GROMACS .gro file of N, CA, C and O in nm:
model
  328
    1UNK      N    1  16.480  -4.595   2.406
    1UNK     CA    2  16.432  -4.712   2.338
    1UNK      C    3  16.265  -4.701   2.341
    1UNK      O    4  16.218  -4.699   2.464
    2UNK      N    5  16.186  -4.729   2.232
    2UNK     CA    6  16.060  -4.723   2.220
    2UNK      C    7  16.006  -4.863   2.204
    2UNK      O    8  16.059  -4.928   2.101
    3UNK      N    9  15.919  -4.931   2.290
    3UNK     CA   10  15.863  -5.066   2.236
    3UNK      C   11  15.722  -5.056   2.213
    3UNK      O   12  15.645  -4.989   2.288
    4UNK      N   13  15.696  -5.115   2.126
    4UNK     CA   14  15.553  -5.112   2.081
    4UNK      C   15  15.502  -5.264   2.030
    4UNK      O   16  15.577  -5.336   1.961
    5UNK      N   17  15.373  -5.307   2.089
    5UNK     CA   18  15.321  -5.437   2.053
    5UNK      C   19  15.272  -5.429   1.894
    5UNK      O   20  15.242  -5.323   1.865
    6UNK      N   21  15.277  -5.541   1.823
    6UNK     CA   22  15.240  -5.536   1.680
    6UNK      C   23  15.079  -5.481   1.652
    6UNK      O   24  15.043  -5.430   1.568
    7UNK      N   25  14.991  -5.517   1.779
    7UNK     CA   26  14.855  -5.478   1.761
    7UNK      C   27  14.844  -5.321   1.773
    7UNK      O   28  14.755  -5.256   1.779
    8UNK      N   29  14.963  -5.284   1.835
    8UNK     CA   30  14.943  -5.105   1.887
    8UNK      C   31  15.017  -5.016   1.767
    8UNK      O   32  15.043  -4.906   1.790
    9UNK      N   33  15.044  -5.078   1.648
    9UNK     CA   34  15.078  -5.014   1.522
    9UNK      C   35  14.964  -5.012   1.429
    9UNK      O   36  14.881  -5.097   1.449
   10UNK      N   37  14.956  -4.910   1.341
   10UNK     CA   38  14.867  -4.909   1.262
   10UNK      C   39  14.907  -4.873   1.125
   10UNK      O   40  15.010  -4.782   1.119
   11UNK      N   41  14.855  -4.915   1.038
   11UNK     CA   42  14.901  -4.903   0.904
   11UNK      C   43  14.808  -4.816   0.813
   11UNK      O   44  14.695  -4.863   0.845
   12UNK      N   45  14.839  -4.737   0.702
   12UNK     CA   46  14.742  -4.690   0.608
   12UNK      C   47  14.833  -4.692   0.479
   12UNK      O   48  14.938  -4.740   0.472
   13UNK      N   49  14.765  -4.689   0.358
   13UNK     CA   50  14.783  -4.675   0.228
   13UNK      C   51  14.823  -4.508   0.202
   13UNK      O   52  14.901  -4.510   0.101
   14UNK      N   53  14.811  -4.407   0.289
   14UNK     CA   54  14.843  -4.270   0.263
   14UNK      C   55  14.919  -4.228   0.388
   14UNK      O   56  14.899  -4.264   0.485
   15UNK      N   57  15.010  -4.144   0.350
   15UNK     CA   58  15.096  -4.080   0.458
   15UNK      C   59  14.999  -3.968   0.538
   15UNK      O   60  14.894  -3.895   0.466
   16UNK      N   61  14.996  -3.972   0.663
   16UNK     CA   62  14.952  -3.882   0.737
   16UNK      C   63  15.035  -3.784   0.857
   16UNK      O   64  15.159  -3.801   0.802
   17UNK      N   65  14.955  -3.715   0.897
   17UNK     CA   66  15.061  -3.608   0.967
   17UNK      C   67  15.141  -3.698   1.100
   17UNK      O   68  15.234  -3.640   1.139
   18UNK      N   69  15.070  -3.800   1.141
   18UNK     CA   70  15.118  -3.876   1.241
   18UNK      C   71  15.205  -3.998   1.195
   18UNK      O   72  15.225  -4.089   1.275
   19UNK      N   73  15.231  -4.016   1.082
   19UNK     CA   74  15.307  -4.114   1.030
   19UNK      C   75  15.454  -4.118   1.085
   19UNK      O   76  15.516  -4.025   1.089
   20UNK      N   77  15.472  -4.233   1.154
   20UNK     CA   78  15.627  -4.253   1.210
   20UNK      C   79  15.719  -4.293   1.096
   20UNK      O   80  15.821  -4.247   1.109
   21UNK      N   81  15.685  -4.405   1.020
   21UNK     CA   82  15.776  -4.406   0.910
   21UNK      C   83  15.705  -4.482   0.768
   21UNK      O   84  15.591  -4.533   0.806
   22UNK      N   85  15.771  -4.494   0.675
   22UNK     CA   86  15.715  -4.554   0.556
   22UNK      C   87  15.795  -4.672   0.521
   22UNK      O   88  15.916  -4.670   0.544
   23UNK      N   89  15.714  -4.775   0.472
   23UNK     CA   90  15.819  -4.892   0.424
   23UNK      C   91  15.707  -4.971   0.337
   23UNK      O   92  15.612  -4.947   0.297
   24UNK      N   93  15.783  -5.102   0.312
   24UNK     CA   94  15.690  -5.179   0.218
   24UNK      C   95  15.683  -5.331   0.298
   24UNK      O   96  15.748  -5.379   0.375
   25UNK      N   97  15.546  -5.374   0.274
   25UNK     CA   98  15.516  -5.492   0.344
   25UNK      C   99  15.612  -5.603   0.274
   25UNK      O  100  15.570  -5.651   0.164
   26UNK      N  101  15.701  -5.658   0.351
   26UNK     CA  102  15.797  -5.748   0.285
   26UNK      C  103  15.713  -5.909   0.273
   26UNK      O  104  15.737  -5.966   0.199
   27UNK      N  105  15.610  -5.919   0.380
   27UNK     CA  106  15.546  -6.040   0.382
   27UNK      C  107  15.431  -6.026   0.454
   27UNK      O  108  15.426  -5.933   0.557
   28UNK      N  109  15.311  -6.071   0.409
   28UNK     CA  110  15.174  -6.059   0.461
   28UNK      C  111  15.122  -6.227   0.521
   28UNK      O  112  15.140  -6.307   0.418
   29UNK      N  113  15.119  -6.236   0.627
   29UNK     CA  114  15.048  -6.372   0.684
   29UNK      C  115  14.905  -6.364   0.706
   29UNK      O  116  14.856  -6.299   0.809
   30UNK      N  117  14.807  -6.397   0.645
   30UNK     CA  118  14.666  -6.395   0.655
   30UNK      C  119  14.646  -6.467   0.800
   30UNK      O  120  14.684  -6.583   0.809
   31UNK      N  121  14.546  -6.417   0.889
   31UNK     CA  122  14.513  -6.471   1.008
   31UNK      C  123  14.359  -6.471   1.017
   31UNK      O  124  14.319  -6.512   1.133
   32UNK      N  125  14.302  -6.481   0.894
   32UNK     CA  126  14.144  -6.481   0.905
   32UNK      C  127  14.100  -6.351   0.929
   32UNK      O  128  14.068  -6.273   0.820
   33UNK      N  129  14.070  -6.281   1.046
   33UNK     CA  130  14.010  -6.148   1.062
   33UNK      C  131  14.102  -6.031   1.036
   33UNK      O  132  14.070  -5.929   1.054
   34UNK      N  133  14.256  -6.062   1.044
   34UNK     CA  134  14.332  -5.981   1.044
   34UNK      C  135  14.487  -6.043   0.957
   34UNK      O  136  14.480  -6.152   0.939
   35UNK      N  137  14.579  -5.943   0.931
   35UNK     CA  138  14.671  -6.009   0.885
   35UNK      C  139  14.823  -5.961   0.950
   35UNK      O  140  14.802  -5.864   1.054
   36UNK      N  141  14.922  -6.018   0.955
   36UNK     CA  142  15.036  -6.014   1.016
   36UNK      C  143  15.128  -5.949   0.894
   36UNK      O  144  15.151  -6.040   0.812
   37UNK      N  145  15.170  -5.828   0.921
   37UNK     CA  146  15.260  -5.771   0.826
   37UNK      C  147  15.421  -5.788   0.873
   37UNK      O  148  15.431  -5.745   0.979
   38UNK      N  149  15.516  -5.828   0.810
   38UNK     CA  150  15.648  -5.818   0.826
   38UNK      C  151  15.711  -5.734   0.756
   38UNK      O  152  15.691  -5.723   0.625
   39UNK      N  153  15.771  -5.624   0.812
   39UNK     CA  154  15.848  -5.495   0.752
   39UNK      C  155  15.970  -5.474   0.816
   39UNK      O  156  15.995  -5.558   0.910
   40UNK      N  157  16.026  -5.381   0.756
   40UNK     CA  158  16.155  -5.332   0.833
   40UNK      C  159  16.173  -5.188   0.855
   40UNK      O  160  16.087  -5.117   0.807
   41UNK      N  161  16.233  -5.156   0.976
   41UNK     CA  162  16.244  -5.033   1.026
   41UNK      C  163  16.417  -5.012   1.014
   41UNK      O  164  16.447  -5.076   1.114
   42UNK      N  165  16.468  -4.953   0.933
   42UNK     CA  166  16.616  -4.958   0.913
   42UNK      C  167  16.636  -5.113   0.873
   42UNK      O  168  16.600  -5.175   0.786
   43UNK      N  169  16.725  -5.168   0.959
   43UNK     CA  170  16.770  -5.312   0.934
   43UNK      C  171  16.686  -5.423   1.038
   43UNK      O  172  16.734  -5.529   1.015
   44UNK      N  173  16.601  -5.366   1.114
   44UNK     CA  174  16.529  -5.439   1.208
   44UNK      C  175  16.394  -5.474   1.153
   44UNK      O  176  16.320  -5.400   1.121
   45UNK      N  177  16.350  -5.605   1.146
   45UNK     CA  178  16.244  -5.671   1.121
   45UNK      C  179  16.124  -5.623   1.199
   45UNK      O  180  16.175  -5.639   1.337
   46UNK      N  181  16.027  -5.576   1.181
   46UNK     CA  182  15.909  -5.576   1.270
   46UNK      C  183  15.774  -5.642   1.225
   46UNK      O  184  15.747  -5.636   1.093
   47UNK      N  185  15.707  -5.675   1.319
   47UNK     CA  186  15.560  -5.719   1.277
   47UNK      C  187  15.457  -5.620   1.326
   47UNK      O  188  15.462  -5.557   1.419
   48UNK      N  189  15.357  -5.613   1.228
   48UNK     CA  190  15.245  -5.542   1.250
   48UNK      C  191  15.110  -5.617   1.254
   48UNK      O  192  15.101  -5.680   1.136
   49UNK      N  193  15.009  -5.611   1.336
   49UNK     CA  194  14.893  -5.673   1.319
   49UNK      C  195  14.789  -5.579   1.268
   49UNK      O  196  14.756  -5.466   1.322
   50UNK      N  197  14.711  -5.579   1.159
   50UNK     CA  198  14.637  -5.516   1.087
   50UNK      C  199  14.497  -5.583   1.039
   50UNK      O  200  14.524  -5.703   0.996
   51UNK      N  201  14.400  -5.488   1.056
   51UNK     CA  202  14.272  -5.548   0.998
   51UNK      C  203  14.275  -5.527   0.847
   51UNK      O  204  14.165  -5.581   0.797
   52UNK      N  205  14.365  -5.466   0.767
   52UNK     CA  206  14.348  -5.409   0.645
   52UNK      C  207  14.380  -5.550   0.595
   52UNK      O  208  14.498  -5.612   0.597
   53UNK      N  209  14.284  -5.608   0.512
   53UNK     CA  210  14.282  -5.730   0.419
   53UNK      C  211  14.340  -5.727   0.300
   53UNK      O  212  14.372  -5.831   0.215
   54UNK      N  213  14.315  -5.614   0.220
   54UNK     CA  214  14.367  -5.583   0.099
   54UNK      C  215  14.480  -5.566   0.075
   54UNK      O  216  14.542  -5.488  -0.049
   55UNK      N  217  14.597  -5.591   0.143
   55UNK     CA  218  14.732  -5.560   0.118
   55UNK      C  219  14.807  -5.669   0.028
   55UNK      O  220  14.773  -5.805   0.048
   56UNK      N  221  14.899  -5.636  -0.047
   56UNK     CA  222  14.993  -5.743  -0.123
   56UNK      C  223  15.114  -5.719  -0.099
   56UNK      O  224  15.169  -5.611  -0.041
   57UNK      N  225  15.198  -5.830  -0.068
   57UNK     CA  226  15.356  -5.800  -0.058
   57UNK      C  227  15.400  -5.707  -0.140
   57UNK      O  228  15.361  -5.692  -0.235
   58UNK      N  229  15.502  -5.635  -0.074
   58UNK     CA  230  15.587  -5.548  -0.134
   58UNK      C  231  15.493  -5.410  -0.163
   58UNK      O  232  15.537  -5.308  -0.199
   59UNK      N  233  15.356  -5.401  -0.098
   59UNK     CA  234  15.292  -5.274  -0.116
   59UNK      C  235  15.369  -5.171  -0.009
   59UNK      O  236  15.413  -5.214   0.088
   60UNK      N  237  15.373  -5.040  -0.045
   60UNK     CA  238  15.397  -4.924   0.049
   60UNK      C  239  15.281  -4.917   0.149
   60UNK      O  240  15.183  -4.918   0.109
   61UNK      N  241  15.354  -4.899   0.261
   61UNK     CA  242  15.262  -4.883   0.399
   61UNK      C  243  15.316  -4.762   0.462
   61UNK      O  244  15.447  -4.748   0.454
   62UNK      N  245  15.232  -4.706   0.559
   62UNK     CA  246  15.278  -4.597   0.636
   62UNK      C  247  15.222  -4.647   0.772
   62UNK      O  248  15.112  -4.664   0.797
   63UNK      N  249  15.318  -4.633   0.878
   63UNK     CA  250  15.314  -4.694   0.987
   63UNK      C  251  15.308  -4.573   1.100
   63UNK      O  252  15.382  -4.473   1.104
   64UNK      N  253  15.206  -4.581   1.177
   64UNK     CA  254  15.177  -4.473   1.294
   64UNK      C  255  15.150  -4.568   1.422
   64UNK      O  256  15.131  -4.687   1.402
   65UNK      N  257  15.198  -4.493   1.547
   65UNK     CA  258  15.196  -4.565   1.656
   65UNK      C  259  15.060  -4.524   1.727
   65UNK      O  260  15.028  -4.393   1.744
   66UNK      N  261  14.980  -4.613   1.803
   66UNK     CA  262  14.870  -4.550   1.895
   66UNK      C  263  14.931  -4.511   2.010
   66UNK      O  264  14.985  -4.584   2.079
   67UNK      N  265  14.958  -4.374   1.981
   67UNK     CA  266  15.052  -4.319   2.097
   67UNK      C  267  15.036  -4.337   2.245
   67UNK      O  268  15.124  -4.330   2.308
   68UNK      N  269  14.913  -4.368   2.289
   68UNK     CA  270  14.892  -4.407   2.443
   68UNK      C  271  14.945  -4.557   2.448
   68UNK      O  272  14.943  -4.594   2.560
   69UNK      N  273  14.971  -4.644   2.370
   69UNK     CA  274  15.029  -4.768   2.376
   69UNK      C  275  15.170  -4.793   2.372
   69UNK      O  276  15.224  -4.903   2.362
   70UNK      N  277  15.247  -4.703   2.351
   70UNK     CA  278  15.417  -4.708   2.349
   70UNK      C  279  15.470  -4.713   2.476
   70UNK      O  280  15.424  -4.649   2.573
   71UNK      N  281  15.555  -4.785   2.480
   71UNK     CA  282  15.632  -4.812   2.623
   71UNK      C  283  15.792  -4.753   2.570
   71UNK      O  284  15.851  -4.784   2.467
   72UNK      N  285  15.855  -4.717   2.695
   72UNK     CA  286  15.983  -4.649   2.673
   72UNK      C  287  16.069  -4.695   2.773
   72UNK      O  288  16.058  -4.742   2.897
   73UNK      N  289  16.197  -4.743   2.705
   73UNK     CA  290  16.313  -4.793   2.796
   73UNK      C  291  16.431  -4.713   2.818
   73UNK      O  292  16.461  -4.661   2.730
   74UNK      N  293  16.506  -4.753   2.939
   74UNK     CA  294  16.633  -4.680   2.949
   74UNK      C  295  16.740  -4.759   2.855
   74UNK      O  296  16.733  -4.853   2.864
   75UNK      N  297  16.800  -4.678   2.749
   75UNK     CA  298  16.877  -4.759   2.669
   75UNK      C  299  17.005  -4.816   2.739
   75UNK      O  300  17.056  -4.909   2.678
   76UNK      N  301  17.030  -4.771   2.847
   76UNK     CA  302  17.157  -4.832   2.917
   76UNK      C  303  17.104  -4.954   3.004
   76UNK      O  304  17.185  -5.056   2.990
   77UNK      N  305  17.012  -4.931   3.102
   77UNK     CA  306  16.966  -5.046   3.166
   77UNK      C  307  16.857  -5.140   3.107
   77UNK      O  308  16.835  -5.251   3.149
   78UNK      N  309  16.788  -5.082   2.998
   78UNK     CA  310  16.666  -5.176   2.932
   78UNK      C  311  16.557  -5.179   3.014
   78UNK      O  312  16.472  -5.259   2.979
   79UNK      N  313  16.549  -5.094   3.128
   79UNK     CA  314  16.457  -5.099   3.226
   79UNK      C  315  16.345  -5.017   3.174
   79UNK      O  316  16.362  -4.901   3.122
   80UNK      N  317  16.218  -5.040   3.193
   80UNK     CA  318  16.118  -4.957   3.147
   80UNK      C  319  16.110  -4.840   3.223
   80UNK      O  320  16.113  -4.833   3.348
   81UNK      N  321  16.085  -4.704   3.164
   81UNK     CA  322  16.056  -4.597   3.211
   81UNK      C  323  15.918  -4.581   3.250
   81UNK      O  324  15.836  -4.596   3.150
   82UNK      N  325  15.878  -4.553   3.365
   82UNK     CA  326  15.738  -4.528   3.409
   82UNK      C  327  15.681  -4.401   3.398
   82UNK      O  328  15.755  -4.299   3.397
   0.00000   0.00000   0.00000
C-alpha cells in the first residue's frame, strides 16, 4: 500500500512520462494561495493540495507523486515499511 500526503501529489493539465493517473477534479476548494482538489482514484476519494489556481470543477487533471515523499505500508499488518 502506498500512502501520500495531499501536498506531495502534483497535478498538471498535460500527461507526462511520470503521470501516475488521470482523473477529473470533482470539487475544488480555494484556500487563498492554493486549492484543495477532491478527485477519485478508482472508487476512493483523494485530496490534492495544489498551487494551480486556474482549475475548474470537472477539469481533466494528471497526477504524479513527488517520488521521495511516498510512504509504503505492509498490506497485511498496515505497518510502515522502512
